[in-house]
Structure formats: structure tokens, C-alpha cells
């Protein structure tokens, strides 16, 4: 006869979704990281990604709001405006932000290359022109950009782009109050 050894089965434990992942606030990008990513995207001719990267930094919006931007939000007349206003999904409040010359040029190049028209999402999804890019797709792109310049994508995320501009202003001026006033002024002017 065969001897069968019955192993004591271990109880099945669920593995937490964040086991082995870094949790907590993601740091902002440093100026050299921003420059490296912009340069890489320009060299590779990735006009959509460059426009999205620059817009995410200038707007300081959450990822869900970046992918929901429509052409008329930033370029109602066919060319990118100096300022734009977007209503945040989470808070429902409008946010007004300034677009740098570099960002305006990147968006104009993208609008021309992609033949975008008012009424369309600026960054369309894979499901067709009438849908926006998903936040998950956006997060994967951000990870790719960050990894492409030698940084660990686990250390940075979409929120890193949101925090970058305020950090750059603070590092340039050394004045935390100026950053707070700038944010408050943008929030107040947007609600008018």
C-alpha cells in the first residue's frame, strides 16, 4: 500500500494590495528631473506626452482632472491661452492656472499634430475619440517618463507632478508665504 502523507494545510491569507509597495506622499520632481523628462520627450518626438507632462506641472491638477481637460479649456480660439480654468472633479471648485510659454508651445504643437478640435478631449483614450484617457493609462505614462530618466517609478507618481510647480517656486524664492498666497489667489480668482 502507498503511504500518503497529508500535509497540514496552511490557512489561506489574503495578501494586502500594498504589500511590498511604497506608500505615503510621493515627492515632487526636482528641476533637473523635469528638464531631463522634457528633453527626452522632445528628442523622441512624443508631442502628446510632452504637452501632457508640461500641462500637468503648470496646472497643478490631479490626474483625473488632467485627463478630463477638453480642447476648449486650454485653446478655445485654436491656440493655447495664457490662462485656463478647469473645474476639479473632487471638490467641484474651479481652478485657474497660468500656462508657461513652453507649455503653450507644446500644446499648440500637439493640437496641430493630432488635429484636435473644440469639443474633444485633449487627451483621448483608446476607446475612441469621444472618451478621455483613463487615469490608469496616465499613471502608466508618468511611470514610463520617470523610469526613462533613471528614476525609480515607485518613488514618484502622478501626484509628484501636481506638487512640482509649487516646490519649484518655493526653491526659487525661498518664500513659503508667496507660494501660499499664489495658490490662494488662483483659487479665489477662479471662483469669481
PDB file of C-alpha atoms in Angstrom:
ATOM      1  CA  UNK A   1       0.000   0.000   0.000  1.00  0.00           C
ATOM      2  CA  UNK A   2       1.007   3.524  -0.553  1.00  0.00           C
ATOM      3  CA  UNK A   3       1.630   5.737   2.360  1.00  0.00           C
ATOM      4  CA  UNK A   4       0.043   9.108   1.865  1.00  0.00           C
ATOM      5  CA  UNK A   5       1.310  11.995   3.853  1.00  0.00           C
ATOM      6  CA  UNK A   6      -1.278  14.639   4.341  1.00  0.00           C
ATOM      7  CA  UNK A   7       0.361  17.962   4.876  1.00  0.00           C
ATOM      8  CA  UNK A   8      -1.235  20.281   7.320  1.00  0.00           C
ATOM      9  CA  UNK A   9      -2.806  22.840   5.011  1.00  0.00           C
ATOM     10  CA  UNK A  10      -1.962  26.402   5.891  1.00  0.00           C
ATOM     11  CA  UNK A  11      -4.901  28.730   6.166  1.00  0.00           C
ATOM     12  CA  UNK A  12      -5.271  30.983   3.130  1.00  0.00           C
ATOM     13  CA  UNK A  13      -4.317  34.533   3.966  1.00  0.00           C
ATOM     14  CA  UNK A  14      -5.135  37.416   1.729  1.00  0.00           C
ATOM     15  CA  UNK A  15      -2.143  39.391   0.636  1.00  0.00           C
ATOM     16  CA  UNK A  16      -2.672  43.132   1.144  1.00  0.00           C
ATOM     17  CA  UNK A  17      -2.816  45.097  -2.118  1.00  0.00           C
ATOM     18  CA  UNK A  18       0.046  47.322  -0.982  1.00  0.00           C
ATOM     19  CA  UNK A  19       2.388  44.616   0.304  1.00  0.00           C
ATOM     20  CA  UNK A  20       5.879  45.441  -0.880  1.00  0.00           C
ATOM     21  CA  UNK A  21       4.808  48.807  -2.271  1.00  0.00           C
ATOM     22  CA  UNK A  22       5.967  52.159  -1.053  1.00  0.00           C
ATOM     23  CA  UNK A  23       3.117  54.083   0.495  1.00  0.00           C
ATOM     24  CA  UNK A  24       2.767  57.668   1.599  1.00  0.00           C
ATOM     25  CA  UNK A  25       3.244  61.017  -0.089  1.00  0.00           C
ATOM     26  CA  UNK A  26       5.239  60.973  -3.297  1.00  0.00           C
ATOM     27  CA  UNK A  27       7.941  63.645  -3.541  1.00  0.00           C
ATOM     28  CA  UNK A  28       7.853  66.346  -6.216  1.00  0.00           C
ATOM     29  CA  UNK A  29      10.246  66.208  -9.133  1.00  0.00           C
ATOM     30  CA  UNK A  30      13.410  68.284  -8.962  1.00  0.00           C
ATOM     31  CA  UNK A  31      14.233  70.832 -11.688  1.00  0.00           C
ATOM     32  CA  UNK A  32      16.869  68.533 -13.207  1.00  0.00           C
ATOM     33  CA  UNK A  33      14.294  65.712 -13.402  1.00  0.00           C
ATOM     34  CA  UNK A  34      11.759  67.982 -15.117  1.00  0.00           C
ATOM     35  CA  UNK A  35      14.404  69.144 -17.573  1.00  0.00           C
ATOM     36  CA  UNK A  36      15.524  65.553 -18.275  1.00  0.00           C
ATOM     37  CA  UNK A  37      11.992  64.307 -18.914  1.00  0.00           C
ATOM     38  CA  UNK A  38      11.125  67.290 -21.151  1.00  0.00           C
ATOM     39  CA  UNK A  39      14.313  66.851 -23.158  1.00  0.00           C
ATOM     40  CA  UNK A  40      13.769  63.116 -23.581  1.00  0.00           C
ATOM     41  CA  UNK A  41      10.168  63.594 -24.732  1.00  0.00           C
ATOM     42  CA  UNK A  42      11.268  66.302 -27.201  1.00  0.00           C
ATOM     43  CA  UNK A  43      14.093  64.182 -28.640  1.00  0.00           C
ATOM     44  CA  UNK A  44      11.767  61.209 -29.042  1.00  0.00           C
ATOM     45  CA  UNK A  45       9.144  63.404 -30.749  1.00  0.00           C
ATOM     46  CA  UNK A  46       6.415  62.462 -28.274  1.00  0.00           C
ATOM     47  CA  UNK A  47       4.314  65.617 -28.716  1.00  0.00           C
ATOM     48  CA  UNK A  48       1.264  64.333 -26.818  1.00  0.00           C
ATOM     49  CA  UNK A  49       3.328  63.212 -23.847  1.00  0.00           C
ATOM     50  CA  UNK A  50       5.291  66.469 -23.765  1.00  0.00           C
ATOM     51  CA  UNK A  51       2.064  68.509 -23.833  1.00  0.00           C
ATOM     52  CA  UNK A  52       0.566  66.342 -21.080  1.00  0.00           C
ATOM     53  CA  UNK A  53       3.692  66.491 -18.906  1.00  0.00           C
ATOM     54  CA  UNK A  54       4.010  70.285 -19.202  1.00  0.00           C
ATOM     55  CA  UNK A  55       0.278  70.817 -18.645  1.00  0.00           C
ATOM     56  CA  UNK A  56       0.272  68.576 -15.552  1.00  0.00           C
ATOM     57  CA  UNK A  57       3.103  70.561 -13.991  1.00  0.00           C
ATOM     58  CA  UNK A  58       1.734  74.020 -14.857  1.00  0.00           C
ATOM     59  CA  UNK A  59      -1.858  73.249 -13.876  1.00  0.00           C
ATOM     60  CA  UNK A  60      -1.095  71.500 -10.568  1.00  0.00           C
ATOM     61  CA  UNK A  61      -4.199  69.363 -11.215  1.00  0.00           C
ATOM     62  CA  UNK A  62      -4.911  65.828 -10.042  1.00  0.00           C
ATOM     63  CA  UNK A  63      -4.516  63.106 -12.650  1.00  0.00           C
ATOM     64  CA  UNK A  64      -8.295  62.663 -13.047  1.00  0.00           C
ATOM     65  CA  UNK A  65      -8.588  66.372 -13.907  1.00  0.00           C
ATOM     66  CA  UNK A  66      -5.621  66.384 -16.326  1.00  0.00           C
ATOM     67  CA  UNK A  67      -7.113  63.593 -18.452  1.00  0.00           C
ATOM     68  CA  UNK A  68     -10.566  65.240 -18.401  1.00  0.00           C
ATOM     69  CA  UNK A  69      -9.349  68.533 -19.948  1.00  0.00           C
ATOM     70  CA  UNK A  70     -11.060  69.393 -23.194  1.00  0.00           C
ATOM     71  CA  UNK A  71      -9.542  71.341 -26.073  1.00  0.00           C
ATOM     72  CA  UNK A  72     -11.678  74.435 -25.382  1.00  0.00           C
ATOM     73  CA  UNK A  73     -10.490  74.504 -21.755  1.00  0.00           C
ATOM     74  CA  UNK A  74      -6.984  75.496 -22.863  1.00  0.00           C
ATOM     75  CA  UNK A  75      -7.343  76.522 -26.514  1.00  0.00           C
ATOM     76  CA  UNK A  76     -10.819  77.885 -27.214  1.00  0.00           C
ATOM     77  CA  UNK A  77      -9.619  80.012 -30.154  1.00  0.00           C
ATOM     78  CA  UNK A  78      -7.454  77.299 -31.683  1.00  0.00           C
ATOM     79  CA  UNK A  79      -4.306  78.479 -29.916  1.00  0.00           C
ATOM     80  CA  UNK A  80      -3.386  77.840 -26.322  1.00  0.00           C
ATOM     81  CA  UNK A  81      -4.339  80.667 -23.955  1.00  0.00           C
ATOM     82  CA  UNK A  82      -2.100  82.219 -21.281  1.00  0.00           C
ATOM     83  CA  UNK A  83      -4.510  81.117 -18.560  1.00  0.00           C
ATOM     84  CA  UNK A  84      -7.066  78.364 -18.226  1.00  0.00           C
ATOM     85  CA  UNK A  85      -9.817  77.427 -15.798  1.00  0.00           C
ATOM     86  CA  UNK A  86     -10.817  73.844 -15.033  1.00  0.00           C
ATOM     87  CA  UNK A  87     -13.437  72.597 -12.582  1.00  0.00           C
ATOM     88  CA  UNK A  88     -11.953  69.982 -10.269  1.00  0.00           C
ATOM     89  CA  UNK A  89     -13.740  66.656 -10.119  1.00  0.00           C
ATOM     90  CA  UNK A  90     -13.032  66.035  -6.430  1.00  0.00           C
ATOM     91  CA  UNK A  91     -14.007  69.426  -4.988  1.00  0.00           C
ATOM     92  CA  UNK A  92     -16.243  70.804  -7.728  1.00  0.00           C
ATOM     93  CA  UNK A  93     -14.380  74.104  -7.476  1.00  0.00           C
ATOM     94  CA  UNK A  94     -12.878  75.862 -10.485  1.00  0.00           C
ATOM     95  CA  UNK A  95      -9.112  76.266 -10.565  1.00  0.00           C
ATOM     96  CA  UNK A  96      -7.410  78.926 -12.633  1.00  0.00           C
ATOM     97  CA  UNK A  97      -3.799  78.433 -13.674  1.00  0.00           C
ATOM     98  CA  UNK A  98      -1.211  80.051 -15.870  1.00  0.00           C
ATOM     99  CA  UNK A  99       0.404  78.210 -18.768  1.00  0.00           C
ATOM    100  CA  UNK A 100       4.087  78.869 -19.431  1.00  0.00           C
ATOM    101  CA  UNK A 101       5.327  79.671 -22.924  1.00  0.00           C
ATOM    102  CA  UNK A 102       6.936  76.235 -23.082  1.00  0.00           C
ATOM    103  CA  UNK A 103       3.623  74.554 -22.214  1.00  0.00           C
ATOM    104  CA  UNK A 104       1.634  76.676 -24.671  1.00  0.00           C
ATOM    105  CA  UNK A 105       4.044  75.766 -27.476  1.00  0.00           C
ATOM    106  CA  UNK A 106       3.892  72.051 -26.584  1.00  0.00           C
ATOM    107  CA  UNK A 107       0.071  72.093 -26.541  1.00  0.00           C
ATOM    108  CA  UNK A 108      -0.104  74.043 -29.836  1.00  0.00           C
ATOM    109  CA  UNK A 109       2.251  71.513 -31.467  1.00  0.00           C
ATOM    110  CA  UNK A 110       0.123  68.655 -30.151  1.00  0.00           C
ATOM    111  CA  UNK A 111      -3.163  70.252 -31.274  1.00  0.00           C
ATOM    112  CA  UNK A 112      -1.769  70.628 -34.776  1.00  0.00           C
ATOM    113  CA  UNK A 113      -0.232  67.137 -34.940  1.00  0.00           C
ATOM    114  CA  UNK A 114      -3.362  65.419 -33.590  1.00  0.00           C
ATOM    115  CA  UNK A 115      -5.785  67.696 -35.489  1.00  0.00           C
ATOM    116  CA  UNK A 116      -7.729  68.376 -32.285  1.00  0.00           C
ATOM    117  CA  UNK A 117     -10.926  70.443 -32.381  1.00  0.00           C
ATOM    118  CA  UNK A 118     -13.029  72.137 -29.670  1.00  0.00           C
ATOM    119  CA  UNK A 119     -15.456  69.705 -28.068  1.00  0.00           C
ATOM    120  CA  UNK A 120     -12.933  66.878 -27.995  1.00  0.00           C
ATOM    121  CA  UNK A 121     -10.947  65.669 -25.028  1.00  0.00           C
ATOM    122  CA  UNK A 122      -7.404  66.982 -25.215  1.00  0.00           C
ATOM    123  CA  UNK A 123      -6.020  63.539 -24.364  1.00  0.00           C
ATOM    124  CA  UNK A 124      -8.276  60.870 -25.822  1.00  0.00           C
ATOM    125  CA  UNK A 125      -8.429  57.277 -24.700  1.00  0.00           C
ATOM    126  CA  UNK A 126      -8.019  54.027 -26.554  1.00  0.00           C
ATOM    127  CA  UNK A 127     -11.778  53.504 -26.642  1.00  0.00           C
ATOM    128  CA  UNK A 128     -12.237  56.236 -29.203  1.00  0.00           C
ATOM    129  CA  UNK A 129     -12.153  59.994 -29.729  1.00  0.00           C
ATOM    130  CA  UNK A 130     -15.228  60.633 -27.575  1.00  0.00           C
ATOM    131  CA  UNK A 131     -13.602  59.226 -24.428  1.00  0.00           C
ATOM    132  CA  UNK A 132     -10.815  60.665 -22.331  1.00  0.00           C
ATOM    133  CA  UNK A 133      -7.642  58.847 -21.440  1.00  0.00           C
ATOM    134  CA  UNK A 134      -8.053  56.829 -18.245  1.00  0.00           C
ATOM    135  CA  UNK A 135      -6.253  57.870 -15.087  1.00  0.00           C
ATOM    136  CA  UNK A 136      -4.636  54.431 -15.034  1.00  0.00           C
ATOM    137  CA  UNK A 137      -3.192  54.979 -18.532  1.00  0.00           C
ATOM    138  CA  UNK A 138      -1.974  58.417 -17.406  1.00  0.00           C
ATOM    139  CA  UNK A 139      -0.322  56.872 -14.335  1.00  0.00           C
ATOM    140  CA  UNK A 140       1.451  54.305 -16.533  1.00  0.00           C
ATOM    141  CA  UNK A 141       2.739  57.107 -18.780  1.00  0.00           C
ATOM    142  CA  UNK A 142       4.037  59.036 -15.770  1.00  0.00           C
ATOM    143  CA  UNK A 143       5.831  55.889 -14.567  1.00  0.00           C
ATOM    144  CA  UNK A 144       7.364  55.447 -18.017  1.00  0.00           C
ATOM    145  CA  UNK A 145       8.558  59.070 -18.154  1.00  0.00           C
ATOM    146  CA  UNK A 146      10.080  58.845 -14.703  1.00  0.00           C
ATOM    147  CA  UNK A 147      11.738  55.497 -15.378  1.00  0.00           C
ATOM    148  CA  UNK A 148      13.104  56.695 -18.724  1.00  0.00           C
ATOM    149  CA  UNK A 149      15.387  59.209 -16.974  1.00  0.00           C
ATOM    150  CA  UNK A 150      16.751  56.694 -14.472  1.00  0.00           C
ATOM    151  CA  UNK A 151      14.459  57.426 -11.523  1.00  0.00           C
ATOM    152  CA  UNK A 152      12.598  54.743  -9.593  1.00  0.00           C
ATOM    153  CA  UNK A 153       8.925  54.935 -10.708  1.00  0.00           C
ATOM    154  CA  UNK A 154       7.837  53.515  -7.342  1.00  0.00           C
ATOM    155  CA  UNK A 155       9.127  56.644  -5.605  1.00  0.00           C
ATOM    156  CA  UNK A 156       7.188  59.098  -7.797  1.00  0.00           C
ATOM    157  CA  UNK A 157       3.645  59.232  -9.134  1.00  0.00           C
ATOM    158  CA  UNK A 158       1.065  61.450 -10.765  1.00  0.00           C
ATOM    159  CA  UNK A 159       0.821  63.478  -7.566  1.00  0.00           C
ATOM    160  CA  UNK A 160       4.537  64.259  -7.892  1.00  0.00           C
ATOM    161  CA  UNK A 161       3.715  66.312 -10.990  1.00  0.00           C
ATOM    162  CA  UNK A 162       0.969  68.124  -9.071  1.00  0.00           C
ATOM    163  CA  UNK A 163       3.408  69.122  -6.326  1.00  0.00           C
ATOM    164  CA  UNK A 164       6.332  70.073  -8.581  1.00  0.00           C
ATOM    165  CA  UNK A 165       5.493  73.665  -9.561  1.00  0.00           C
ATOM    166  CA  UNK A 166       4.828  74.859  -6.008  1.00  0.00           C
ATOM    167  CA  UNK A 167       8.115  73.288  -4.936  1.00  0.00           C
ATOM    168  CA  UNK A 168       9.979  74.963  -7.800  1.00  0.00           C
ATOM    169  CA  UNK A 169       8.521  78.345  -6.828  1.00  0.00           C
ATOM    170  CA  UNK A 170       9.471  77.786  -3.203  1.00  0.00           C
ATOM    171  CA  UNK A 171      13.020  76.769  -4.102  1.00  0.00           C
ATOM    172  CA  UNK A 172      13.388  79.788  -6.374  1.00  0.00           C
ATOM    173  CA  UNK A 173      12.020  82.327  -3.908  1.00  0.00           C
ATOM    174  CA  UNK A 174      12.589  80.654  -0.549  1.00  0.00           C
ATOM    175  CA  UNK A 175       9.275  82.183   0.483  1.00  0.00           C
ATOM    176  CA  UNK A 176       6.634  79.724   1.618  1.00  0.00           C
ATOM    177  CA  UNK A 177       4.126  82.518   2.151  1.00  0.00           C
ATOM    178  CA  UNK A 178       4.462  83.544  -1.519  1.00  0.00           C
ATOM    179  CA  UNK A 179       3.524  80.011  -2.590  1.00  0.00           C
ATOM    180  CA  UNK A 180       0.528  80.005  -0.217  1.00  0.00           C
ATOM    181  CA  UNK A 181      -0.625  83.410  -1.483  1.00  0.00           C
ATOM    182  CA  UNK A 182      -0.216  82.332  -5.108  1.00  0.00           C
ATOM    183  CA  UNK A 183      -2.351  79.251  -4.512  1.00  0.00           C
ATOM    184  CA  UNK A 184      -4.974  81.253  -2.610  1.00  0.00           C
ATOM    185  CA  UNK A 185      -5.064  83.929  -5.326  1.00  0.00           C
ATOM    186  CA  UNK A 186      -5.538  81.288  -8.027  1.00  0.00           C
ATOM    187  CA  UNK A 187      -8.359  79.660  -6.057  1.00  0.00           C
ATOM    188  CA  UNK A 188     -10.083  82.991  -5.334  1.00  0.00           C
ATOM    189  CA  UNK A 189      -9.801  84.340  -8.881  1.00  0.00           C
ATOM    190  CA  UNK A 190     -11.190  81.090 -10.254  1.00  0.00           C
ATOM    191  CA  UNK A 191     -14.300  81.295  -8.092  1.00  0.00           C
ATOM    192  CA  UNK A 192     -15.264  84.725  -9.435  1.00  0.00           C
TER     193      UNK A 192
END
